[in-house]
Amino acid sequence: MRLAVDAMGGDNAPKEIVLGAMKAIEKYNDIHIVLVGNESKIREYLTNEERIEIIHTEEVILGTDEPVRAVRRKKTASMVLAAQLVADGKADGCISAGNTGALMAAGLFVVGRIEGIERPALAPTLPTIGGEGFLLLDVGANADAKPEHLVQYAIMGSIYSEKARGITSPRVGLLNIGTEEKKGNELVRNTYELLKDADINFVGNVESRDLLDGVADVIVADGFTGNMVLKTIEGTAMSVFKMLKTALTSSFKSKMAAAVLKPDLAVLKNKMDYTEYGGAGLFGLKAPVIKAHGSSDANAVFNSIRQAREMVEKDVSGTIKTAVEKRDSVTQ
């Protein structure tokens, strides 16, 4: 299995990207990693060249670049070359921590959509209190969506959760402002009717306040709503930890309490650590494309590579293609 990694994408590139790749090579002996980027900078952190290939380029897509224009004009950028390796059949999937919009554009224009998929979806796995996590899609690939798009998101999320995460009959929920069937706007009500007849384990509407309780394994929303939910969860988690830190360092007594609670707080922090769940998958493409968090460290990169490996190994893209073809044949 060959995986292409954009070594120059993200806030901590290339150091953390290369270190993450080194960790993956050490862990999995069935993968070959192609690091795309500035060779001399990559080699500063390379500790093992076994099953590692470097493709040199000095062009990079920046976080400030306009995504579509950058992908079309910067044809030798590390991200674009990584995607091109997938399109040419020289890699089975690619990973980047770079510009999110540009990676979505590269995925769409270079790797290409699965036939029948109308809109690919961006989907991270988010932590839950119980530690199981849930897949949220879409979180911004498409701000506007139609009911049929959300049904495809549900099918793709269900297949990924079953194949790559090992969940039997994943529970799929529709994000809404209430759990009653008739709640919500026209998009959600119409989607609900379609999901009832879809070949998935649809558990009905779910509210955002229940997401971290693990009410479903897959949560479906339009990209506009999903993105706001994602950022609300991230912002709330950061604020809670800041308030906790302030409270536990405000006096000698609280510092003593913090020392006692330190092991339990470490467990809590690890449970809510996004890096353990990998990156956000761009579902609906012909091959796995993983967007790692922009501030990814080596562990986050390692888990994104693990995620891509699992998607290739379990043929998630091929299974989605078969499911879409089956649905199209039934509905036509």
Coordinates of C-alpha atoms in Angstrom, one line a residue:
M1 CA 0.0 0.0 0.0
R2 CA 1.4 3.4 -1.0
L3 CA 0.3 6.6 0.8
A4 CA 1.2 10.1 -0.4
V5 CA 1.8 12.7 2.4
D6 CA 2.0 16.4 1.8
A7 CA 5.2 17.1 3.9
M8 CA 4.9 20.9 3.7
G9 CA 1.2 21.3 4.8
G10 CA 0.3 22.6 8.2
D11 CA 1.6 24.9 10.9
N12 CA 4.3 22.4 12.0
A13 CA 5.6 21.2 8.7
P14 CA 7.8 19.5 7.7
K15 CA 9.0 18.4 11.2
E16 CA 5.9 17.0 12.7
I17 CA 4.7 15.6 9.3
V18 CA 8.0 13.7 8.8
L19 CA 8.0 12.5 12.5
G20 CA 4.5 11.2 12.1
A21 CA 5.4 9.4 8.9
M22 CA 8.4 7.8 10.7
K23 CA 6.1 6.6 13.5
A24 CA 3.7 5.1 10.9
I25 CA 6.5 3.3 9.1
E26 CA 7.6 1.8 12.3
K27 CA 4.1 0.7 13.3
Y28 CA 2.9 -0.7 9.9
N29 CA 5.1 -2.8 7.8
D30 CA 2.6 -3.0 4.9
I31 CA 2.8 0.7 3.9
H32 CA 5.1 2.7 1.7
I33 CA 5.0 6.5 2.2
V34 CA 5.8 9.1 -0.4
L35 CA 6.7 12.4 1.2
V36 CA 6.1 15.3 -1.1
G37 CA 8.0 18.5 -0.4
N38 CA 11.4 20.2 0.0
E39 CA 13.8 17.3 0.1
S40 CA 16.5 19.0 2.1
K41 CA 14.0 20.1 4.8
I42 CA 12.4 16.7 4.9
R43 CA 15.8 15.0 5.4
E44 CA 16.5 17.1 8.5
Y45 CA 13.9 15.0 10.3
L46 CA 14.2 11.7 8.5
T47 CA 15.4 9.0 10.8
N48 CA 14.5 6.0 8.7
E49 CA 14.5 5.7 4.9
E50 CA 13.0 2.2 4.8
R51 CA 9.8 2.2 2.6
I52 CA 10.1 6.0 2.3
E53 CA 10.3 7.9 -1.0
I54 CA 10.7 11.6 -1.4
I55 CA 9.4 13.7 -4.3
H56 CA 11.0 17.1 -4.3
T57 CA 9.2 20.3 -4.9
E58 CA 9.7 23.8 -3.6
E59 CA 6.2 25.0 -4.4
V60 CA 3.7 25.1 -1.5
I61 CA 0.0 26.2 -1.2
L62 CA -0.2 28.6 1.7
G63 CA -3.1 29.0 4.2
T64 CA -3.8 32.4 2.7
D65 CA -4.1 31.2 -0.9
E66 CA -7.5 31.2 -2.6
P67 CA -8.2 27.4 -2.7
V68 CA -9.4 26.7 -6.3
R69 CA -7.1 29.2 -7.9
A70 CA -4.1 27.9 -6.0
V71 CA -4.8 24.3 -7.0
R72 CA -5.2 25.3 -10.7
R73 CA -2.1 27.6 -10.8
K74 CA 0.3 25.8 -8.4
K75 CA 0.5 22.6 -10.2
T76 CA 3.8 21.5 -8.6
A77 CA 2.7 22.4 -5.1
S78 CA 3.3 19.5 -2.6
M79 CA -0.4 19.1 -1.9
V80 CA -1.3 19.0 -5.6
L81 CA 1.5 16.5 -6.4
A82 CA 0.3 14.3 -3.6
A83 CA -3.2 14.3 -5.0
Q84 CA -1.9 13.7 -8.5
L85 CA 0.0 10.6 -7.3
V86 CA -3.4 9.2 -6.2
A87 CA -5.1 10.2 -9.5
D88 CA -2.3 8.5 -11.5
G89 CA -2.6 5.3 -9.5
K90 CA 0.8 5.7 -7.9
A91 CA -0.6 6.1 -4.4
D92 CA -3.7 4.6 -2.8
G93 CA -4.6 7.7 -0.7
C94 CA -3.2 11.0 0.4
I95 CA -2.9 13.1 3.6
S96 CA -2.4 16.8 4.1
A97 CA -2.5 19.2 7.1
G98 CA -2.5 22.2 4.7
N99 CA -5.1 24.6 3.4
T100 CA -8.5 22.8 3.9
G101 CA -10.2 24.5 1.0
A102 CA -7.3 23.7 -1.4
L103 CA -7.3 20.0 -0.3
M104 CA -11.0 19.8 -1.0
A105 CA -10.4 21.4 -4.4
A106 CA -7.5 19.0 -5.1
G107 CA -9.6 16.1 -4.0
L108 CA -12.5 17.1 -6.3
F109 CA -10.5 18.2 -9.4
V110 CA -7.5 16.0 -9.2
V111 CA -8.6 12.8 -7.5
G112 CA -12.2 13.0 -8.6
R113 CA -15.6 12.1 -7.3
I114 CA -17.1 8.6 -7.2
E115 CA -19.7 8.4 -10.0
G116 CA -23.1 9.1 -8.6
I117 CA -21.9 11.1 -5.6
E118 CA -23.3 14.6 -6.0
R119 CA -21.4 16.4 -3.3
P120 CA -18.4 15.0 -1.3
A121 CA -18.5 15.6 2.4
L122 CA -15.8 16.6 4.9
A123 CA -16.1 14.4 8.0
P124 CA -14.0 14.4 11.2
T125 CA -14.5 11.9 14.1
L126 CA -15.2 13.9 17.3
P127 CA -14.8 12.7 20.9
T128 CA -17.6 11.6 23.1
I129 CA -17.8 11.3 26.9
G130 CA -17.7 7.5 26.7
G131 CA -14.6 7.6 24.4
E132 CA -16.3 6.0 21.4
G133 CA -16.4 9.1 19.2
F134 CA -18.8 9.9 16.4
L135 CA -18.5 10.9 12.8
L136 CA -19.9 14.3 11.8
L137 CA -20.6 15.0 8.2
D138 CA -20.6 17.5 6.5
V139 CA -18.5 20.1 8.3
G140 CA -18.1 22.6 5.5
A141 CA -17.5 21.0 2.1
N142 CA -20.9 22.2 1.0
A143 CA -22.7 25.1 2.8
D144 CA -25.9 24.4 0.9
A145 CA -27.2 20.9 0.6
K146 CA -30.3 19.1 -0.7
P147 CA -32.0 16.2 1.0
E148 CA -30.5 13.7 -1.4
H149 CA -27.0 15.0 -0.5
L150 CA -27.6 14.4 3.2
V151 CA -28.8 10.8 2.4
Q152 CA -25.6 10.2 0.6
Y153 CA -23.6 11.6 3.5
A154 CA -25.5 9.1 5.8
I155 CA -24.7 6.2 3.6
M156 CA -21.0 7.2 3.3
G157 CA -20.7 7.7 7.0
S158 CA -22.4 4.4 7.8
I159 CA -20.0 2.5 5.5
Y160 CA -16.9 4.2 6.9
S161 CA -18.0 3.6 10.5
E162 CA -18.6 -0.1 9.8
K163 CA -15.6 -0.7 7.6
A164 CA -12.9 1.5 9.1
R165 CA -14.1 1.8 12.7
G166 CA -15.5 -1.7 13.1
I167 CA -19.0 -0.6 14.3
T168 CA -21.7 -3.1 13.6
S169 CA -24.8 -1.5 12.2
P170 CA -23.8 2.1 12.9
R171 CA -26.5 4.3 14.3
V172 CA -27.1 7.3 12.0
G173 CA -28.8 10.4 13.4
L174 CA -30.0 13.6 11.7
L175 CA -29.0 16.8 13.4
N176 CA -32.1 18.9 14.3
I177 CA -33.5 21.3 16.8
G178 CA -35.6 18.6 18.3
T179 CA -36.1 14.9 18.3
E180 CA -39.7 14.9 17.0
E181 CA -40.1 13.7 13.4
K182 CA -41.9 16.9 12.2
K183 CA -39.3 19.3 13.8
G184 CA -36.9 21.5 11.8
N185 CA -36.8 23.3 8.5
E186 CA -37.8 22.0 5.1
L187 CA -34.4 20.5 4.4
V188 CA -34.3 18.5 7.6
R189 CA -38.0 17.3 7.4
N190 CA -37.6 16.2 3.8
T191 CA -34.3 14.5 4.6
Y192 CA -35.9 12.6 7.5
E193 CA -38.5 11.1 5.1
L194 CA -35.7 9.9 2.8
L195 CA -33.5 8.5 5.6
K196 CA -36.4 6.4 6.9
D197 CA -36.3 4.4 3.7
A198 CA -32.5 4.3 3.2
D199 CA -30.5 1.1 3.8
I200 CA -28.9 2.3 7.0
N201 CA -29.7 2.1 10.8
F202 CA -31.4 5.5 11.0
V203 CA -32.2 6.4 14.6
G204 CA -34.0 9.7 14.0
N205 CA -33.3 13.3 14.9
V206 CA -30.7 14.2 17.4
E207 CA -30.0 17.5 19.2
S208 CA -26.6 19.1 19.4
R209 CA -26.6 19.1 23.2
D210 CA -26.7 15.3 23.1
L211 CA -23.8 14.8 20.6
L212 CA -21.1 14.2 23.2
D213 CA -23.2 11.6 25.0
G214 CA -22.8 9.3 22.0
V215 CA -26.4 9.2 20.9
A216 CA -25.3 8.1 17.4
D217 CA -22.2 6.9 15.6
V218 CA -22.8 9.0 12.6
I219 CA -24.4 12.5 12.6
V220 CA -25.6 14.1 9.4
A221 CA -26.0 17.8 8.7
D222 CA -25.6 20.4 5.9
G223 CA -22.1 21.9 5.8
F224 CA -23.1 25.2 7.2
T225 CA -24.7 23.8 10.3
G226 CA -22.0 21.1 10.7
N227 CA -19.2 23.6 10.6
M228 CA -20.9 25.8 13.3
V229 CA -21.4 22.7 15.5
L230 CA -17.8 21.6 15.0
K231 CA -16.4 25.0 16.0
T232 CA -18.8 25.4 18.9
I233 CA -17.6 22.0 20.3
E234 CA -13.9 23.0 19.7
G235 CA -14.4 26.4 21.3
T236 CA -16.3 25.1 24.3
A237 CA -13.7 22.5 25.0
M238 CA -10.9 25.0 24.9
S239 CA -12.8 27.4 27.1
V240 CA -13.6 24.7 29.7
F241 CA -10.0 23.7 29.9
K242 CA -8.9 27.3 30.3
M243 CA -11.4 27.9 33.0
L244 CA -10.3 24.7 34.7
K245 CA -6.7 25.7 34.5
T246 CA -7.4 29.1 36.0
A247 CA -9.4 27.7 38.8
L248 CA -6.8 25.1 39.7
T249 CA -3.9 27.5 39.8
S250 CA -5.7 30.4 41.6
S251 CA -4.5 29.6 45.1
F252 CA -2.2 27.3 47.1
K253 CA -5.2 25.1 48.1
S254 CA -6.4 24.7 44.5
K255 CA -2.8 23.9 43.4
M256 CA -2.7 21.1 46.0
A257 CA -6.0 19.8 44.7
A258 CA -4.7 20.0 41.1
A259 CA -1.7 17.9 42.1
V260 CA -4.0 15.2 43.4
L261 CA -6.3 15.3 40.4
K262 CA -3.5 15.5 37.8
P263 CA -3.7 11.8 36.7
D264 CA -7.5 12.0 36.3
L265 CA -7.2 15.2 34.4
A266 CA -4.6 13.7 32.1
V267 CA -7.1 10.8 31.3
L268 CA -9.8 13.3 30.6
K269 CA -7.6 15.3 28.3
N270 CA -6.6 12.2 26.4
K271 CA -10.2 11.2 26.0
M272 CA -11.0 14.6 24.4
D273 CA -7.8 14.7 22.3
Y274 CA -8.8 15.0 18.6
T275 CA -5.4 13.7 17.5
E276 CA -6.3 10.2 18.6
Y277 CA -9.2 10.0 16.0
G278 CA -7.2 10.9 12.9
G279 CA -8.1 13.6 10.5
A280 CA -11.2 14.6 8.6
G281 CA -12.0 12.3 5.7
L282 CA -13.2 13.8 2.4
F283 CA -15.8 11.2 1.6
G284 CA -17.2 10.6 -1.9
L285 CA -13.9 10.6 -3.7
K286 CA -12.4 7.8 -5.8
A287 CA -9.7 7.2 -3.1
P288 CA -9.1 8.3 0.5
V289 CA -8.1 11.9 1.1
I290 CA -7.5 12.8 4.7
K291 CA -7.3 16.4 6.0
A292 CA -5.2 16.4 9.2
H293 CA -5.7 19.3 11.6
G294 CA -3.6 22.4 10.6
S295 CA -1.7 22.3 13.9
S296 CA -1.1 18.6 13.8
D297 CA 1.7 17.2 15.8
A298 CA 3.5 13.9 14.9
N299 CA 0.8 11.9 16.8
A300 CA -2.0 13.5 14.8
V301 CA -0.2 12.9 11.5
F302 CA 0.4 9.3 12.5
N303 CA -3.3 8.8 13.2
S304 CA -4.3 10.4 9.9
I305 CA -2.0 8.0 8.1
R306 CA -3.5 5.1 10.1
Q307 CA -7.0 6.3 9.1
A308 CA -6.0 6.4 5.4
R309 CA -4.5 2.9 5.7
E310 CA -7.7 1.5 7.2
M311 CA -9.8 3.1 4.5
V312 CA -7.6 1.6 1.8
E313 CA -7.4 -1.8 3.5
K314 CA -11.2 -2.0 4.0
D315 CA -11.9 -0.5 0.5
V316 CA -14.2 2.2 1.9
S317 CA -14.3 4.1 -1.4
G318 CA -15.2 0.9 -3.4
T319 CA -17.9 0.0 -1.0
I320 CA -19.4 3.5 -1.2
K321 CA -19.3 3.3 -5.0
T322 CA -21.2 -0.1 -4.9
A323 CA -23.8 1.3 -2.4
V324 CA -24.4 4.4 -4.6
E325 CA -24.8 2.3 -7.7
K326 CA -27.3 0.0 -5.9
R327 CA -29.3 2.9 -4.6
D328 CA -29.4 4.5 -8.0
S329 CA -30.6 1.3 -9.6
V330 CA -33.5 1.1 -7.1
T331 CA -34.6 4.7 -7.3
Q332 CA -34.5 5.0 -11.1

